[in-house]
């Protein structure tokens, strides 16, 4: 799976519920580029059964907002305006381990992937080549949440 998103760790089920629910699959976006954040928000908005749970550009702001919002998932860039995605990942894992974290970054070489795996990310996506895989993953989670056919674990 070298050119595709890598599934990481034993938490593939993350914040998935065992039974279908009417509640949307809530996704929080941590991205410092306004254009990329807008693109990700539009991507989440295009997924049946998914909804935005907010967004942040810096690490401290992100951790505070994620812990307050308790989304189902976080899409996380590693390079942020303040702090790093590693800071966010560590804090979320320590304080809210049930939240699925998907890393989307331009820093996609093996050392970065290994580190986010050790820190507990569910999957790692290369921002330049795997942007659409983020949508597929979130759509599968949302479909499973609301009980749509094809709602497989991503």
mmCIF file of C-alpha atoms in Angstrom:
data_model
loop_
_atom_site.group_PDB
_atom_site.id
_atom_site.type_symbol
_atom_site.label_atom_id
_atom_site.label_comp_id
_atom_site.label_asym_id
_atom_site.label_seq_id
_atom_site.Cartn_x
_atom_site.Cartn_y
_atom_site.Cartn_z
ATOM 1 C CA UNK A 1 0.000 0.000 0.000
ATOM 2 C CA UNK A 2 3.033 2.280 -0.500
ATOM 3 C CA UNK A 3 1.331 4.650 -2.943
ATOM 4 C CA UNK A 4 -2.049 4.483 -1.204
ATOM 5 C CA UNK A 5 -3.099 5.566 2.226
ATOM 6 C CA UNK A 6 -1.661 3.382 4.904
ATOM 7 C CA UNK A 7 -3.945 2.033 7.553
ATOM 8 C CA UNK A 8 -2.245 2.537 10.818
ATOM 9 C CA UNK A 9 -2.455 0.840 14.170
ATOM 10 C CA UNK A 10 -5.205 -1.228 15.707
ATOM 11 C CA UNK A 11 -7.695 1.656 15.826
ATOM 12 C CA UNK A 12 -9.142 1.230 12.330
ATOM 13 C CA UNK A 13 -12.634 1.248 13.798
ATOM 14 C CA UNK A 14 -11.884 4.503 15.631
ATOM 15 C CA UNK A 15 -15.044 6.364 16.521
ATOM 16 C CA UNK A 16 -17.258 4.008 14.508
ATOM 17 C CA UNK A 17 -20.499 2.977 16.137
ATOM 18 C CA UNK A 18 -21.647 -0.621 16.055
ATOM 19 C CA UNK A 19 -25.206 0.342 15.141
ATOM 20 C CA UNK A 20 -26.514 2.795 12.552
ATOM 21 C CA UNK A 21 -27.359 6.265 13.827
ATOM 22 C CA UNK A 22 -29.157 9.304 12.449
ATOM 23 C CA UNK A 23 -26.397 11.582 13.763
ATOM 24 C CA UNK A 24 -23.935 12.754 11.113
ATOM 25 C CA UNK A 25 -20.290 11.712 11.106
ATOM 26 C CA UNK A 26 -18.678 14.908 12.398
ATOM 27 C CA UNK A 27 -15.278 15.924 10.990
ATOM 28 C CA UNK A 28 -12.955 18.597 12.381
ATOM 29 C CA UNK A 29 -10.334 20.059 10.018
ATOM 30 C CA UNK A 30 -6.900 21.238 11.189
ATOM 31 C CA UNK A 31 -5.203 23.021 8.289
ATOM 32 C CA UNK A 32 -3.368 26.358 8.175
ATOM 33 C CA UNK A 33 -3.932 27.055 4.477
ATOM 34 C CA UNK A 34 -7.316 28.790 4.029
ATOM 35 C CA UNK A 35 -7.630 27.432 0.480
ATOM 36 C CA UNK A 36 -6.965 23.830 1.501
ATOM 37 C CA UNK A 37 -9.238 24.188 4.543
ATOM 38 C CA UNK A 38 -12.037 25.470 2.291
ATOM 39 C CA UNK A 39 -11.466 22.565 -0.089
ATOM 40 C CA UNK A 40 -11.642 20.090 2.805
ATOM 41 C CA UNK A 41 -14.796 21.721 4.178
ATOM 42 C CA UNK A 42 -16.415 21.417 0.743
ATOM 43 C CA UNK A 43 -15.266 17.804 0.551
ATOM 44 C CA UNK A 44 -16.874 17.008 3.926
ATOM 45 C CA UNK A 45 -20.022 18.871 2.890
ATOM 46 C CA UNK A 46 -20.290 16.716 -0.227
ATOM 47 C CA UNK A 47 -20.428 13.461 1.761
ATOM 48 C CA UNK A 48 -23.848 12.057 2.605
ATOM 49 C CA UNK A 49 -24.073 11.626 6.353
ATOM 50 C CA UNK A 50 -21.060 13.805 7.195
ATOM 51 C CA UNK A 51 -20.889 17.305 8.648
ATOM 52 C CA UNK A 52 -18.209 19.775 9.600
ATOM 53 C CA UNK A 53 -17.457 20.003 13.323
ATOM 54 C CA UNK A 54 -15.214 23.033 12.940
ATOM 55 C CA UNK A 55 -11.700 23.924 11.957
ATOM 56 C CA UNK A 56 -8.474 25.443 13.199
ATOM 57 C CA UNK A 57 -5.157 26.672 11.800
ATOM 58 C CA UNK A 58 -2.915 26.257 14.861
ATOM 59 C CA UNK A 59 -2.169 23.467 17.312
ATOM 60 C CA UNK A 60 -3.349 25.006 20.599
ATOM 61 C CA UNK A 61 -6.542 26.332 19.017
ATOM 62 C CA UNK A 62 -7.158 22.931 17.407
ATOM 63 C CA UNK A 63 -6.699 20.901 20.586
ATOM 64 C CA UNK A 64 -9.027 23.164 22.569
ATOM 65 C CA UNK A 65 -11.712 23.134 19.867
ATOM 66 C CA UNK A 66 -11.457 19.388 19.200
ATOM 67 C CA UNK A 67 -11.805 18.542 22.878
ATOM 68 C CA UNK A 68 -14.815 20.879 23.140
ATOM 69 C CA UNK A 69 -16.519 19.622 19.963
ATOM 70 C CA UNK A 70 -15.698 15.902 20.370
ATOM 71 C CA UNK A 71 -15.969 15.150 16.627
ATOM 72 C CA UNK A 72 -15.899 11.627 15.236
ATOM 73 C CA UNK A 73 -12.823 12.389 13.151
ATOM 74 C CA UNK A 74 -10.082 14.937 12.611
ATOM 75 C CA UNK A 75 -8.326 15.598 9.302
ATOM 76 C CA UNK A 76 -4.941 16.911 10.375
ATOM 77 C CA UNK A 77 -2.080 18.621 8.553
ATOM 78 C CA UNK A 78 1.371 18.288 10.110
ATOM 79 C CA UNK A 79 2.641 21.797 9.272
ATOM 80 C CA UNK A 80 0.503 24.388 11.046
ATOM 81 C CA UNK A 81 0.560 28.149 11.567
ATOM 82 C CA UNK A 82 1.392 27.609 15.242
ATOM 83 C CA UNK A 83 2.710 24.363 16.682
ATOM 84 C CA UNK A 84 2.520 21.181 14.668
ATOM 85 C CA UNK A 85 0.122 18.430 13.795
ATOM 86 C CA UNK A 86 2.214 16.146 16.003
ATOM 87 C CA UNK A 87 1.255 18.302 19.002
ATOM 88 C CA UNK A 88 -2.418 17.960 18.088
ATOM 89 C CA UNK A 89 -2.172 14.217 17.514
ATOM 90 C CA UNK A 90 -0.431 13.628 20.857
ATOM 91 C CA UNK A 91 -2.975 15.710 22.772
ATOM 92 C CA UNK A 92 -6.037 14.196 21.105
ATOM 93 C CA UNK A 93 -4.750 10.646 21.586
ATOM 94 C CA UNK A 94 -4.020 11.329 25.263
ATOM 95 C CA UNK A 95 -7.280 13.101 26.095
ATOM 96 C CA UNK A 96 -9.829 11.755 23.596
ATOM 97 C CA UNK A 97 -8.557 8.443 22.197
ATOM 98 C CA UNK A 98 -11.907 7.583 20.594
ATOM 99 C CA UNK A 99 -11.573 10.359 18.012
ATOM 100 C CA UNK A 100 -10.250 9.072 14.684
ATOM 101 C CA UNK A 101 -7.328 11.139 13.372
ATOM 102 C CA UNK A 102 -6.440 11.092 9.674
ATOM 103 C CA UNK A 103 -3.227 12.877 8.707
ATOM 104 C CA UNK A 104 -3.167 14.713 5.354
ATOM 105 C CA UNK A 105 0.234 16.230 4.667
ATOM 106 C CA UNK A 106 2.794 17.155 2.050
ATOM 107 C CA UNK A 107 5.400 15.589 4.373
ATOM 108 C CA UNK A 108 4.694 12.060 3.215
ATOM 109 C CA UNK A 109 8.049 10.277 3.365
ATOM 110 C CA UNK A 110 8.500 7.117 5.417
ATOM 111 C CA UNK A 111 9.875 8.774 8.597
ATOM 112 C CA UNK A 112 6.814 11.042 8.857
ATOM 113 C CA UNK A 113 4.455 8.115 8.239
ATOM 114 C CA UNK A 114 6.205 6.003 10.895
ATOM 115 C CA UNK A 115 6.014 8.792 13.457
ATOM 116 C CA UNK A 116 2.290 9.440 12.989
ATOM 117 C CA UNK A 117 1.703 5.691 13.153
ATOM 118 C CA UNK A 118 3.520 5.557 16.506
ATOM 119 C CA UNK A 119 1.490 8.538 17.714
ATOM 120 C CA UNK A 120 -1.782 6.789 16.864
ATOM 121 C CA UNK A 121 -3.127 8.177 13.588
ATOM 122 C CA UNK A 122 -5.694 5.996 11.831
ATOM 123 C CA UNK A 123 -4.303 6.674 8.354
ATOM 124 C CA UNK A 124 -1.846 8.905 6.532
ATOM 125 C CA UNK A 125 -2.614 10.539 3.187
ATOM 126 C CA UNK A 126 -0.174 12.371 0.914
ATOM 127 C CA UNK A 127 -1.731 15.766 0.221
ATOM 128 C CA UNK A 128 -0.333 15.885 -3.319
ATOM 129 C CA UNK A 129 -1.455 12.436 -4.497
ATOM 130 C CA UNK A 130 -4.115 11.068 -2.116
ATOM 131 C CA UNK A 131 -6.540 13.928 -1.483
ATOM 132 C CA UNK A 132 -9.439 11.939 -2.945
ATOM 133 C CA UNK A 133 -8.643 9.007 -0.650
ATOM 134 C CA UNK A 134 -9.553 11.229 2.306
ATOM 135 C CA UNK A 135 -13.042 11.606 0.847
ATOM 136 C CA UNK A 136 -13.368 7.856 0.267
ATOM 137 C CA UNK A 137 -12.347 7.121 3.844
ATOM 138 C CA UNK A 138 -14.664 9.687 5.399
ATOM 139 C CA UNK A 139 -17.543 8.661 3.120
ATOM 140 C CA UNK A 140 -17.183 5.021 4.183
ATOM 141 C CA UNK A 141 -17.220 6.034 7.849
ATOM 142 C CA UNK A 142 -20.260 8.283 7.355
ATOM 143 C CA UNK A 143 -22.117 5.591 5.403
ATOM 144 C CA UNK A 144 -21.497 3.079 8.171
ATOM 145 C CA UNK A 145 -22.656 5.619 10.759
ATOM 146 C CA UNK A 146 -26.011 6.273 9.075
ATOM 147 C CA UNK A 147 -26.502 2.706 7.888
ATOM 148 C CA UNK A 148 -26.089 3.215 4.142
ATOM 149 C CA UNK A 149 -25.107 0.234 1.983
ATOM 150 C CA UNK A 150 -21.388 0.142 1.335
ATOM 151 C CA UNK A 151 -20.567 1.643 4.702
ATOM 152 C CA UNK A 152 -17.357 -0.306 5.097
ATOM 153 C CA UNK A 153 -14.565 0.334 7.541
ATOM 154 C CA UNK A 154 -11.925 2.523 5.983
#
